[in-house]
Amino acid sequence: MFAWSPSDMPGIDPDIICHRLHVNPASKPVVQKRRNFAPERVAIIEAEIDKLLAAGFIEEVSYSEWLANVVLVAKQEKGKWRVCVDYTDLNKACPKDNFPLPRIDQLVDSTSGNQLLSFMNAYSGYNQIMMYDDDKAKTSVIIERGTYCYKVMPFGLKNAGATYQRLVNKIFKEQIGRTMEVYVDDMLVKAPKRGDHLKNLTEAFSLLRQYRMKLNPSKCTFGVSSSRFLGYLVTEREFTPLAEEEKLFSKKKESPRADKSSVEPDQPRDRWQLRVDGASNQKGAGVGVVIVTPDGTLLEQAITLGFPASNNEAEYEALLVGLCLAKELSIKKLAIYSDSQLITSQASGEYMAKHPRMILRFISVKHLDQPSIEEVEQPDLMQIEEDPSWKNPIIDYLVNENLPKEKSEAKKT
């Protein structure tokens, strides 16, 4: 029931569920040109590939019509990197799976009023679902030493979250809303009465074993009256947003319910989110960037600025870094969030920047239909300058009867 390493995961039976891409037949396959990385980053990428090979998550592939590049994203821990795959082109060719995800506010609200709670998280959840055989080659990734494709469902694929939610809804269809709540790979077993909790847990464990789903022991908490769930502190009486999530996503404290704007149920699921923050003090300035993929995967970037900056300038630098990352990932639809109303309003044009250093950051790039500098018409004929000739005085005398002032020259004429 628990997994301590990828080798402990047999995977969900493909007859129960597997991830299919349903690529539009009219879409032309895209082979991305291999990106070049510095030697130290190549070592990081190859180490990750070795881990995936050892876990049985990927395999070598030849003659793939689809090829994607890897993208290195810095983690919050200094010197740590997350290896991601740029599936932008492949995702564009796949239709959206409209399978509904639970509303977080309603889901969290339903967890209150229980005396005992148990919180569980699947071990490398997405990777427990197999890829459909005919779609494996489409997930191919290119690195310096070769090309590989995924045998399991990787992070970053469109509709991966919907596929996982479809699986857990099928596994726990009799328990959801009664003894359990499930959001993708986050599971909660609840009991209004303490005496019922063990029975509810046993029921959930039996289903996990039946479907061969493995849990991450380091992310499980059993038999408690309060704990963290989907960014909230859930207790018997109420739930409140956790401080770090509240700061990151700018949630409001006035209402005990989840703020609609933080849940964003009405936003298109294929839209990426960019959340930026910047700060400065006497020691220096830094920026933090979080990109949220359509399936909920977090790509994090933290950067220390090498120059002094005010808080507003740090906020704007964070916005620039985020936009550069979005451009690198070829993101087309992007919703940007910042806790600085000044920066977002200036960037959107609602406010006018007045500080000289800030004005320089908001100089618009304009496309002109015609040159702003007047062009001087040039003659079609080339102008030739003549040097003085000995014939000039003779011609002047014959035409105008003018003699040179010098007597010697006049005699010659």
mmCIF file of C-alpha atoms in Angstrom:
data_model
loop_
_atom_site.group_PDB
_atom_site.id
_atom_site.type_symbol
_atom_site.label_atom_id
_atom_site.label_comp_id
_atom_site.label_asym_id
_atom_site.label_seq_id
_atom_site.Cartn_x
_atom_site.Cartn_y
_atom_site.Cartn_z
ATOM 1 C CA MET A 1 0.000 0.000 0.000
ATOM 2 C CA PHE A 2 2.996 2.319 0.577
ATOM 3 C CA ALA A 3 5.888 3.010 -1.788
ATOM 4 C CA TRP A 4 9.340 4.172 -0.701
ATOM 5 C CA SER A 5 10.811 4.175 -4.212
ATOM 6 C CA PRO A 6 9.551 3.906 -7.813
ATOM 7 C CA SER A 7 10.407 0.205 -7.816
ATOM 8 C CA ASP A 8 7.626 -0.304 -5.250
ATOM 9 C CA MET A 9 5.003 0.897 -7.760
ATOM 10 C CA PRO A 10 3.520 -1.820 -10.007
ATOM 11 C CA GLY A 11 1.232 0.760 -11.630
ATOM 12 C CA ILE A 12 -2.508 0.786 -12.230
ATOM 13 C CA ASP A 13 -3.766 -2.019 -14.475
ATOM 14 C CA PRO A 14 -4.067 -0.542 -18.021
ATOM 15 C CA ASP A 15 -7.364 -2.425 -18.418
ATOM 16 C CA ILE A 16 -8.765 -0.154 -15.700
ATOM 17 C CA ILE A 17 -7.351 3.097 -17.038
ATOM 18 C CA CYS A 18 -4.527 4.434 -19.186
ATOM 19 C CA HIS A 19 -3.823 7.881 -20.560
ATOM 20 C CA ARG A 20 -4.711 8.485 -24.201
ATOM 21 C CA LEU A 21 -3.772 11.643 -26.078
ATOM 22 C CA HIS A 22 -6.416 11.635 -28.846
ATOM 23 C CA VAL A 23 -4.162 13.762 -31.069
ATOM 24 C CA ASN A 24 -6.061 15.579 -33.793
ATOM 25 C CA PRO A 25 -5.298 13.686 -37.059
ATOM 26 C CA ALA A 26 -5.137 17.016 -38.888
ATOM 27 C CA SER A 27 -2.317 18.256 -36.648
ATOM 28 C CA LYS A 28 1.149 18.073 -38.146
ATOM 29 C CA PRO A 29 3.729 16.418 -35.838
ATOM 30 C CA VAL A 30 6.301 18.820 -34.417
ATOM 31 C CA VAL A 31 9.966 17.943 -33.910
ATOM 32 C CA GLN A 32 11.523 20.572 -31.665
ATOM 33 C CA LYS A 33 15.128 21.470 -32.359
ATOM 34 C CA ARG A 34 17.354 20.196 -29.568
ATOM 35 C CA ARG A 35 18.324 22.869 -27.084
ATOM 36 C CA ASN A 36 21.913 23.277 -25.998
ATOM 37 C CA PHE A 37 22.753 23.395 -22.297
ATOM 38 C CA ALA A 38 25.872 24.175 -20.314
ATOM 39 C CA PRO A 39 27.877 21.061 -19.288
ATOM 40 C CA GLU A 40 26.786 21.267 -15.632
ATOM 41 C CA ARG A 41 23.118 21.343 -16.674
ATOM 42 C CA VAL A 42 23.606 18.476 -19.101
ATOM 43 C CA ALA A 43 24.832 16.426 -16.132
ATOM 44 C CA ILE A 44 21.643 17.287 -14.196
ATOM 45 C CA ILE A 45 19.446 16.248 -17.128
ATOM 46 C CA GLU A 46 21.282 12.966 -17.706
ATOM 47 C CA ALA A 47 21.109 12.109 -13.995
ATOM 48 C CA GLU A 48 17.324 12.567 -14.117
ATOM 49 C CA ILE A 49 17.093 10.426 -17.266
ATOM 50 C CA ASP A 50 19.059 7.678 -15.507
ATOM 51 C CA LYS A 51 16.582 7.786 -12.593
ATOM 52 C CA LEU A 52 13.601 7.520 -14.937
ATOM 53 C CA LEU A 53 15.207 4.610 -16.805
ATOM 54 C CA ALA A 54 15.949 2.779 -13.565
ATOM 55 C CA ALA A 55 12.356 3.321 -12.416
ATOM 56 C CA GLY A 56 11.005 1.974 -15.702
ATOM 57 C CA PHE A 57 9.161 5.218 -16.441
ATOM 58 C CA ILE A 58 10.829 5.812 -19.827
ATOM 59 C CA GLU A 59 12.452 3.835 -22.615
ATOM 60 C CA GLU A 60 14.569 4.580 -25.675
ATOM 61 C CA VAL A 61 12.674 5.321 -28.854
ATOM 62 C CA SER A 62 13.569 5.677 -32.547
ATOM 63 C CA TYR A 63 11.927 7.448 -35.487
ATOM 64 C CA SER A 64 9.503 9.423 -33.334
ATOM 65 C CA GLU A 65 7.391 11.970 -35.213
ATOM 66 C CA TRP A 66 6.961 14.098 -32.087
ATOM 67 C CA LEU A 67 9.958 15.400 -30.136
ATOM 68 C CA ALA A 68 9.968 17.762 -27.169
ATOM 69 C CA ASN A 69 12.802 19.463 -25.301
ATOM 70 C CA VAL A 70 13.568 19.365 -21.613
ATOM 71 C CA VAL A 71 13.319 22.558 -19.569
ATOM 72 C CA LEU A 72 15.266 23.147 -16.362
ATOM 73 C CA VAL A 73 13.399 25.112 -13.699
ATOM 74 C CA ALA A 74 15.120 26.204 -10.484
ATOM 75 C CA LYS A 75 13.604 24.959 -7.226
ATOM 76 C CA GLN A 76 13.332 27.062 -4.090
ATOM 77 C CA GLU A 77 16.261 25.157 -2.600
ATOM 78 C CA LYS A 78 19.462 26.810 -3.762
ATOM 79 C CA GLY A 79 21.245 24.798 -6.427
ATOM 80 C CA LYS A 80 18.328 22.395 -6.994
ATOM 81 C CA TRP A 81 16.686 21.979 -10.391
ATOM 82 C CA ARG A 82 13.463 20.406 -11.617
ATOM 83 C CA VAL A 83 13.645 18.719 -15.023
ATOM 84 C CA CYS A 84 10.449 19.323 -17.021
ATOM 85 C CA VAL A 85 9.389 18.599 -20.596
ATOM 86 C CA ASP A 86 8.046 21.242 -22.974
ATOM 87 C CA TYR A 87 4.894 19.564 -24.305
ATOM 88 C CA THR A 88 3.464 22.827 -25.653
ATOM 89 C CA ASP A 89 3.245 21.629 -29.266
ATOM 90 C CA LEU A 90 1.802 18.232 -28.377
ATOM 91 C CA ASN A 91 -0.776 19.761 -26.029
ATOM 92 C CA LYS A 92 -1.975 22.092 -28.786
ATOM 93 C CA ALA A 93 -2.794 19.072 -30.934
ATOM 94 C CA CYS A 94 -4.854 17.384 -28.204
ATOM 95 C CA PRO A 95 -8.516 18.216 -27.515
ATOM 96 C CA LYS A 96 -9.493 19.331 -24.037
ATOM 97 C CA ASP A 97 -10.892 16.662 -21.710
ATOM 98 C CA ASN A 98 -13.868 18.327 -20.034
ATOM 99 C CA PHE A 99 -14.038 15.829 -17.183
ATOM 100 C CA PRO A 100 -14.832 18.043 -14.158
ATOM 101 C CA LEU A 101 -12.457 18.517 -11.250
ATOM 102 C CA PRO A 102 -14.052 19.054 -7.821
ATOM 103 C CA ARG A 103 -14.561 22.632 -6.662
ATOM 104 C CA ILE A 104 -11.957 23.175 -3.978
ATOM 105 C CA ASP A 105 -14.145 25.481 -1.866
ATOM 106 C CA GLN A 106 -17.017 22.973 -1.740
ATOM 107 C CA LEU A 107 -14.667 20.049 -1.181
ATOM 108 C CA VAL A 108 -12.854 21.681 1.733
ATOM 109 C CA ASP A 109 -16.143 22.885 3.226
ATOM 110 C CA SER A 110 -17.414 19.297 3.325
ATOM 111 C CA THR A 111 -14.459 18.207 5.479
ATOM 112 C CA SER A 112 -15.448 20.290 8.518
ATOM 113 C CA GLY A 113 -17.454 18.782 11.374
ATOM 114 C CA ASN A 114 -15.481 15.524 11.605
ATOM 115 C CA GLN A 115 -13.829 14.335 14.802
ATOM 116 C CA LEU A 116 -11.041 12.378 13.103
ATOM 117 C CA LEU A 117 -9.346 12.853 9.745
ATOM 118 C CA SER A 118 -6.679 10.999 7.771
ATOM 119 C CA PHE A 119 -4.786 12.658 4.919
ATOM 120 C CA MET A 120 -3.164 10.616 2.150
ATOM 121 C CA ASN A 121 -1.175 11.432 -0.964
ATOM 122 C CA ALA A 122 -0.308 9.097 -3.826
ATOM 123 C CA TYR A 123 3.365 8.342 -4.468
ATOM 124 C CA SER A 124 4.343 10.057 -7.722
ATOM 125 C CA GLY A 125 0.659 9.862 -8.558
ATOM 126 C CA TYR A 126 0.641 10.592 -12.291
ATOM 127 C CA ASN A 127 3.383 8.040 -12.915
ATOM 128 C CA GLN A 128 1.173 5.235 -11.571
ATOM 129 C CA ILE A 129 -1.011 5.485 -14.693
ATOM 130 C CA MET A 130 0.314 3.873 -17.878
ATOM 131 C CA MET A 131 0.391 5.556 -21.271
ATOM 132 C CA TYR A 132 -1.689 4.055 -24.071
ATOM 133 C CA ASP A 133 0.708 1.976 -26.197
ATOM 134 C CA ASP A 134 0.050 3.851 -29.450
ATOM 135 C CA ASP A 135 0.655 7.207 -27.747
ATOM 136 C CA LYS A 136 3.946 6.437 -25.997
ATOM 137 C CA ALA A 137 6.135 7.593 -28.892
ATOM 138 C CA LYS A 138 4.306 10.932 -29.006
ATOM 139 C CA THR A 139 5.707 11.783 -25.553
ATOM 140 C CA SER A 140 9.292 11.504 -26.817
ATOM 141 C CA VAL A 141 11.896 13.850 -25.397
ATOM 142 C CA ILE A 142 15.254 14.688 -26.956
ATOM 143 C CA ILE A 143 18.472 15.203 -25.003
ATOM 144 C CA GLU A 144 22.141 15.219 -25.941
ATOM 145 C CA ARG A 145 22.602 11.462 -25.756
ATOM 146 C CA GLY A 146 19.383 10.281 -27.412
ATOM 147 C CA THR A 147 15.596 10.220 -27.528
ATOM 148 C CA TYR A 148 13.284 8.645 -24.956
ATOM 149 C CA CYS A 149 9.534 8.230 -24.550
ATOM 150 C CA TYR A 150 7.354 7.799 -21.470
ATOM 151 C CA LYS A 151 5.774 4.471 -20.575
ATOM 152 C CA VAL A 152 3.801 6.159 -17.782
ATOM 153 C CA MET A 153 1.746 9.343 -17.763
ATOM 154 C CA PRO A 154 4.207 12.236 -17.281
ATOM 155 C CA PHE A 155 3.633 15.629 -15.723
ATOM 156 C CA GLY A 156 2.959 18.439 -18.157
ATOM 157 C CA LEU A 157 0.626 16.589 -20.501
ATOM 158 C CA LYS A 158 -2.720 18.162 -21.247
ATOM 159 C CA ASN A 159 -5.634 16.392 -19.520
ATOM 160 C CA ALA A 160 -3.356 14.420 -17.166
ATOM 161 C CA GLY A 161 -5.219 15.848 -14.171
ATOM 162 C CA ALA A 162 -8.574 14.879 -15.674
ATOM 163 C CA THR A 163 -7.359 11.317 -16.282
ATOM 164 C CA TYR A 164 -6.223 10.967 -12.672
ATOM 165 C CA GLN A 165 -9.461 12.439 -11.317
ATOM 166 C CA ARG A 166 -11.432 9.990 -13.467
ATOM 167 C CA LEU A 167 -9.423 7.141 -11.890
ATOM 168 C CA VAL A 168 -9.945 8.154 -8.248
ATOM 169 C CA ASN A 169 -13.634 8.861 -8.878
ATOM 170 C CA LYS A 170 -13.948 5.308 -10.187
ATOM 171 C CA ILE A 171 -12.009 3.762 -7.291
ATOM 172 C CA PHE A 172 -13.813 5.648 -4.518
ATOM 173 C CA LYS A 173 -17.219 6.167 -6.163
ATOM 174 C CA GLU A 174 -19.069 4.755 -3.119
ATOM 175 C CA GLN A 175 -16.962 6.662 -0.569
ATOM 176 C CA ILE A 176 -16.710 10.188 -2.034
ATOM 177 C CA GLY A 177 -18.979 12.573 -0.170
ATOM 178 C CA ARG A 178 -19.684 9.976 2.531
ATOM 179 C CA THR A 179 -16.413 8.849 4.125
ATOM 180 C CA MET A 180 -13.858 10.387 1.746
ATOM 181 C CA GLU A 181 -13.020 13.477 -0.284
ATOM 182 C CA VAL A 182 -10.576 13.265 -3.210
ATOM 183 C CA TYR A 183 -8.912 15.924 -5.348
ATOM 184 C CA VAL A 184 -6.629 14.330 -7.968
ATOM 185 C CA ASP A 185 -3.898 12.643 -5.864
ATOM 186 C CA ASP A 186 -4.905 14.221 -2.514
ATOM 187 C CA MET A 187 -7.216 11.970 -0.475
ATOM 188 C CA LEU A 188 -8.943 12.541 2.847
ATOM 189 C CA VAL A 189 -10.761 9.951 4.979
ATOM 190 C CA LYS A 190 -13.199 11.515 7.442
ATOM 191 C CA ALA A 191 -15.383 10.353 10.312
ATOM 192 C CA PRO A 192 -17.961 12.442 12.212
ATOM 193 C CA LYS A 193 -17.537 9.986 15.110
ATOM 194 C CA ARG A 194 -14.192 8.679 16.348
ATOM 195 C CA GLY A 195 -15.438 5.108 16.493
ATOM 196 C CA ASP A 196 -16.147 5.030 12.754
ATOM 197 C CA HIS A 197 -12.749 6.238 11.580
ATOM 198 C CA LEU A 198 -10.939 2.892 11.687
ATOM 199 C CA LYS A 199 -13.714 1.251 9.664
ATOM 200 C CA ASN A 200 -13.580 4.033 7.065
ATOM 201 C CA LEU A 201 -9.789 3.762 6.814
ATOM 202 C CA THR A 202 -9.946 -0.018 6.405
ATOM 203 C CA GLU A 203 -12.439 0.422 3.578
ATOM 204 C CA ALA A 204 -10.157 2.922 1.803
ATOM 205 C CA PHE A 205 -7.056 0.734 2.271
ATOM 206 C CA SER A 206 -8.863 -2.254 0.798
ATOM 207 C CA LEU A 207 -9.667 -0.301 -2.372
ATOM 208 C CA LEU A 208 -6.094 1.002 -2.647
ATOM 209 C CA ARG A 209 -4.755 -2.567 -2.524
ATOM 210 C CA GLN A 210 -7.355 -3.780 -5.014
ATOM 211 C CA TYR A 211 -6.349 -1.155 -7.590
ATOM 212 C CA ARG A 212 -2.592 -1.294 -6.736
ATOM 213 C CA MET A 213 -2.406 2.413 -5.948
ATOM 214 C CA LYS A 214 0.584 3.280 -3.750
ATOM 215 C CA LEU A 215 0.786 6.039 -1.134
ATOM 216 C CA ASN A 216 3.679 8.288 -0.174
ATOM 217 C CA PRO A 217 4.270 7.607 3.554
ATOM 218 C CA SER A 218 6.039 10.942 4.060
ATOM 219 C CA LYS A 219 2.904 12.793 2.938
ATOM 220 C CA CYS A 220 0.314 10.808 4.906
ATOM 221 C CA THR A 221 -1.159 11.715 8.294
ATOM 222 C CA PHE A 222 -3.587 9.380 10.064
ATOM 223 C CA GLY A 223 -6.112 9.841 12.856
ATOM 224 C CA VAL A 224 -5.781 13.566 13.563
ATOM 225 C CA SER A 225 -8.278 16.308 14.328
ATOM 226 C CA SER A 226 -6.625 18.873 12.041
ATOM 227 C CA SER A 227 -4.085 19.023 9.239
ATOM 228 C CA ARG A 228 -3.274 20.618 5.906
ATOM 229 C CA PHE A 229 -5.472 19.815 2.906
ATOM 230 C CA LEU A 230 -5.382 21.634 -0.458
ATOM 231 C CA GLY A 231 -3.790 24.722 1.076
ATOM 232 C CA TYR A 232 -6.178 24.888 4.042
ATOM 233 C CA LEU A 233 -5.882 24.006 7.702
ATOM 234 C CA VAL A 234 -8.845 21.673 8.195
ATOM 235 C CA THR A 235 -10.183 21.230 11.739
ATOM 236 C CA GLU A 236 -13.309 19.738 13.305
ATOM 237 C CA ARG A 237 -15.096 23.085 13.451
ATOM 238 C CA GLU A 238 -13.758 25.112 10.542
ATOM 239 C CA PHE A 239 -10.999 25.539 7.978
ATOM 240 C CA THR A 240 -8.675 28.475 7.376
ATOM 241 C CA PRO A 241 -6.171 29.212 4.577
ATOM 242 C CA LEU A 242 -2.564 28.402 5.466
ATOM 243 C CA ALA A 243 -0.251 31.408 5.750
ATOM 244 C CA GLU A 244 2.131 30.417 2.959
ATOM 245 C CA GLU A 245 -0.660 29.695 0.464
ATOM 246 C CA GLU A 246 -2.450 32.869 1.504
ATOM 247 C CA LYS A 247 0.674 34.912 0.785
ATOM 248 C CA LEU A 248 1.477 33.155 -2.492
ATOM 249 C CA PHE A 249 -1.984 33.305 -3.999
ATOM 250 C CA SER A 250 -3.139 36.564 -2.328
ATOM 251 C CA LYS A 251 -6.195 34.992 -0.723
ATOM 252 C CA LYS A 252 -8.482 37.100 1.466
ATOM 253 C CA LYS A 253 -9.070 36.410 5.164
ATOM 254 C CA GLU A 254 -12.423 38.157 5.555
ATOM 255 C CA SER A 255 -14.517 35.111 4.571
ATOM 256 C CA PRO A 256 -14.096 31.584 6.003
ATOM 257 C CA ARG A 257 -14.991 30.220 2.572
ATOM 258 C CA ALA A 258 -12.566 29.917 -0.285
ATOM 259 C CA ASP A 259 -12.451 33.062 -2.386
ATOM 260 C CA LYS A 260 -13.893 32.503 -5.859
ATOM 261 C CA SER A 261 -10.984 34.242 -7.553
ATOM 262 C CA SER A 262 -8.504 31.891 -5.875
ATOM 263 C CA VAL A 263 -10.379 28.795 -7.014
ATOM 264 C CA GLU A 264 -10.964 30.170 -10.520
ATOM 265 C CA PRO A 265 -13.573 27.587 -11.605
ATOM 266 C CA ASP A 266 -14.643 29.676 -14.583
ATOM 267 C CA GLN A 267 -11.207 30.062 -16.138
ATOM 268 C CA PRO A 268 -10.313 27.942 -19.179
ATOM 269 C CA ARG A 269 -8.422 24.866 -18.020
ATOM 270 C CA ASP A 270 -5.902 25.225 -20.844
ATOM 271 C CA ARG A 271 -4.762 28.605 -19.533
ATOM 272 C CA TRP A 272 -1.444 28.802 -17.699
ATOM 273 C CA GLN A 273 -1.039 30.943 -14.595
ATOM 274 C CA LEU A 274 1.913 33.139 -13.678
ATOM 275 C CA ARG A 275 2.229 34.263 -10.046
ATOM 276 C CA VAL A 276 5.061 36.662 -9.269
ATOM 277 C CA ASP A 277 6.441 38.377 -6.187
ATOM 278 C CA GLY A 278 9.447 40.547 -5.432
ATOM 279 C CA ALA A 279 10.952 42.052 -2.299
ATOM 280 C CA SER A 280 13.963 44.065 -1.199
ATOM 281 C CA ASN A 281 15.727 44.896 2.061
ATOM 282 C CA GLN A 282 19.112 46.128 3.246
ATOM 283 C CA LYS A 283 20.767 42.852 2.224
ATOM 284 C CA GLY A 284 19.506 42.944 -1.362
ATOM 285 C CA ALA A 285 16.538 42.169 -3.584
ATOM 286 C CA GLY A 286 15.054 39.009 -5.020
ATOM 287 C CA VAL A 287 12.141 37.711 -7.042
ATOM 288 C CA GLY A 288 9.982 34.612 -6.941
ATOM 289 C CA VAL A 289 8.053 33.161 -9.869
ATOM 290 C CA VAL A 290 5.547 30.290 -9.910
ATOM 291 C CA ILE A 291 4.104 29.033 -13.204
ATOM 292 C CA VAL A 292 1.026 26.817 -12.826
ATOM 293 C CA THR A 293 0.369 24.503 -15.768
ATOM 294 C CA PRO A 294 -3.225 23.749 -16.872
ATOM 295 C CA ASP A 295 -3.101 20.442 -14.980
ATOM 296 C CA GLY A 296 -1.856 22.074 -11.758
ATOM 297 C CA THR A 297 1.871 21.316 -11.926
ATOM 298 C CA LEU A 298 4.003 24.021 -10.275
ATOM 299 C CA LEU A 299 7.166 25.338 -11.953
ATOM 300 C CA GLU A 300 9.099 27.454 -9.457
ATOM 301 C CA GLN A 301 11.909 29.977 -9.966
ATOM 302 C CA ALA A 302 13.725 32.046 -7.314
ATOM 303 C CA ILE A 303 16.343 34.645 -8.312
ATOM 304 C CA THR A 304 18.558 37.026 -6.344
ATOM 305 C CA LEU A 305 18.992 40.378 -8.084
ATOM 306 C CA GLY A 306 22.569 41.557 -8.501
ATOM 307 C CA PHE A 307 21.674 45.236 -8.202
ATOM 308 C CA PRO A 308 19.849 47.428 -5.646
ATOM 309 C CA ALA A 309 16.124 47.786 -6.266
ATOM 310 C CA SER A 310 13.040 49.099 -4.517
ATOM 311 C CA ASN A 311 10.101 46.835 -3.719
ATOM 312 C CA ASN A 312 8.221 48.076 -6.777
ATOM 313 C CA GLU A 313 11.247 47.537 -9.012
ATOM 314 C CA ALA A 314 11.697 44.016 -7.609
ATOM 315 C CA GLU A 315 8.020 43.304 -8.334
ATOM 316 C CA TYR A 316 8.488 44.435 -11.922
ATOM 317 C CA GLU A 317 11.681 42.397 -12.338
ATOM 318 C CA ALA A 318 9.694 39.374 -11.123
ATOM 319 C CA LEU A 319 7.109 40.079 -13.812
ATOM 320 C CA LEU A 320 9.845 40.283 -16.476
ATOM 321 C CA VAL A 321 11.408 36.993 -15.326
ATOM 322 C CA GLY A 322 8.011 35.306 -15.407
ATOM 323 C CA LEU A 323 7.258 36.567 -18.898
ATOM 324 C CA CYS A 324 10.673 35.385 -20.131
ATOM 325 C CA LEU A 325 9.977 31.899 -18.740
ATOM 326 C CA ALA A 326 6.527 31.912 -20.333
ATOM 327 C CA LYS A 327 8.081 32.852 -23.668
ATOM 328 C CA GLU A 328 10.688 30.078 -23.292
ATOM 329 C CA LEU A 329 7.842 27.585 -22.757
ATOM 330 C CA SER A 330 5.912 29.007 -25.766
ATOM 331 C CA ILE A 331 2.864 29.700 -23.588
ATOM 332 C CA LYS A 332 0.030 31.340 -25.543
ATOM 333 C CA LYS A 333 -2.671 31.840 -22.869
ATOM 334 C CA LEU A 334 -1.364 33.233 -19.586
ATOM 335 C CA ALA A 335 -3.130 34.765 -16.583
ATOM 336 C CA ILE A 336 -0.724 36.875 -14.485
ATOM 337 C CA TYR A 337 -1.161 37.446 -10.748
ATOM 338 C CA SER A 338 0.804 39.783 -8.482
ATOM 339 C CA ASP A 339 0.115 41.198 -5.029
ATOM 340 C CA SER A 340 1.344 44.600 -6.234
ATOM 341 C CA GLN A 341 -1.623 46.588 -7.545
ATOM 342 C CA LEU A 342 0.769 49.327 -8.655
ATOM 343 C CA ILE A 343 2.835 47.085 -10.945
ATOM 344 C CA THR A 344 -0.117 45.213 -12.458
ATOM 345 C CA SER A 345 -2.022 48.454 -13.050
ATOM 346 C CA GLN A 346 1.000 50.142 -14.630
ATOM 347 C CA ALA A 347 1.654 47.119 -16.843
ATOM 348 C CA SER A 348 -1.981 47.076 -17.996
ATOM 349 C CA GLY A 349 -1.986 50.829 -18.597
ATOM 350 C CA GLU A 350 -4.511 51.703 -15.872
ATOM 351 C CA TYR A 351 -1.932 53.659 -13.846
ATOM 352 C CA MET A 352 0.781 55.949 -15.190
ATOM 353 C CA ALA A 353 4.376 55.431 -14.042
ATOM 354 C CA LYS A 354 5.821 58.696 -12.689
ATOM 355 C CA HIS A 355 9.190 57.769 -11.172
ATOM 356 C CA PRO A 356 11.976 58.264 -13.800
ATOM 357 C CA ARG A 357 13.443 54.788 -13.196
ATOM 358 C CA MET A 358 10.011 53.177 -13.534
ATOM 359 C CA ILE A 359 9.118 55.174 -16.661
ATOM 360 C CA LEU A 360 12.068 53.577 -18.487
ATOM 361 C CA ARG A 361 10.534 50.143 -17.835
ATOM 362 C CA PHE A 362 7.249 51.088 -19.487
ATOM 363 C CA ILE A 363 8.424 52.562 -22.796
ATOM 364 C CA SER A 364 6.094 51.000 -25.331
ATOM 365 C CA VAL A 365 7.380 49.356 -28.489
ATOM 366 C CA LYS A 366 5.335 50.641 -31.425
ATOM 367 C CA HIS A 367 4.965 49.277 -34.932
ATOM 368 C CA LEU A 368 4.957 52.159 -37.451
ATOM 369 C CA ASP A 369 3.311 51.962 -40.853
ATOM 370 C CA GLN A 370 5.868 54.413 -42.251
ATOM 371 C CA PRO A 371 9.230 55.813 -41.094
ATOM 372 C CA SER A 372 9.047 58.534 -38.436
ATOM 373 C CA ILE A 373 12.154 60.248 -39.956
ATOM 374 C CA GLU A 374 11.550 62.088 -43.215
ATOM 375 C CA GLU A 375 13.353 60.459 -46.096
ATOM 376 C CA VAL A 376 15.164 62.761 -48.569
ATOM 377 C CA GLU A 377 14.619 61.831 -52.186
ATOM 378 C CA GLN A 378 17.824 60.881 -53.931
ATOM 379 C CA PRO A 379 18.333 61.598 -57.681
ATOM 380 C CA ASP A 380 18.333 58.638 -59.995
ATOM 381 C CA LEU A 381 21.482 59.959 -61.808
ATOM 382 C CA MET A 382 24.843 59.819 -60.126
ATOM 383 C CA GLN A 383 26.403 63.248 -59.605
ATOM 384 C CA ILE A 384 30.050 63.453 -60.706
ATOM 385 C CA GLU A 385 32.387 66.209 -59.552
ATOM 386 C CA GLU A 386 34.890 67.337 -62.264
ATOM 387 C CA ASP A 387 38.462 68.364 -61.511
ATOM 388 C CA PRO A 388 39.804 71.653 -63.162
ATOM 389 C CA SER A 389 40.981 71.093 -66.798
ATOM 390 C CA TRP A 390 43.478 73.018 -69.007
ATOM 391 C CA LYS A 391 40.648 73.314 -71.535
ATOM 392 C CA ASN A 392 38.440 75.410 -69.268
ATOM 393 C CA PRO A 393 40.130 78.823 -69.990
ATOM 394 C CA ILE A 394 39.980 78.222 -73.770
ATOM 395 C CA ILE A 395 36.285 77.296 -73.606
ATOM 396 C CA ASP A 396 35.560 80.355 -71.459
ATOM 397 C CA TYR A 397 37.292 82.643 -74.049
ATOM 398 C CA LEU A 398 35.480 81.132 -77.016
ATOM 399 C CA VAL A 399 32.083 81.315 -75.328
ATOM 400 C CA ASN A 400 32.309 84.462 -73.191
ATOM 401 C CA GLU A 401 35.436 86.193 -74.634
ATOM 402 C CA ASN A 402 36.987 86.228 -71.179
ATOM 403 C CA LEU A 403 40.772 86.086 -70.862
ATOM 404 C CA PRO A 404 42.577 84.784 -67.808
ATOM 405 C CA LYS A 405 43.924 87.497 -65.467
ATOM 406 C CA GLU A 406 47.404 86.030 -65.583
ATOM 407 C CA LYS A 407 49.270 87.429 -68.680
ATOM 408 C CA SER A 408 51.139 84.188 -69.227
ATOM 409 C CA GLU A 409 47.871 82.253 -69.228
ATOM 410 C CA ALA A 410 46.230 84.848 -71.501
ATOM 411 C CA LYS A 411 49.038 84.492 -74.097
ATOM 412 C CA LYS A 412 48.469 80.731 -74.126
ATOM 413 C CA THR A 413 44.816 81.270 -74.814
#
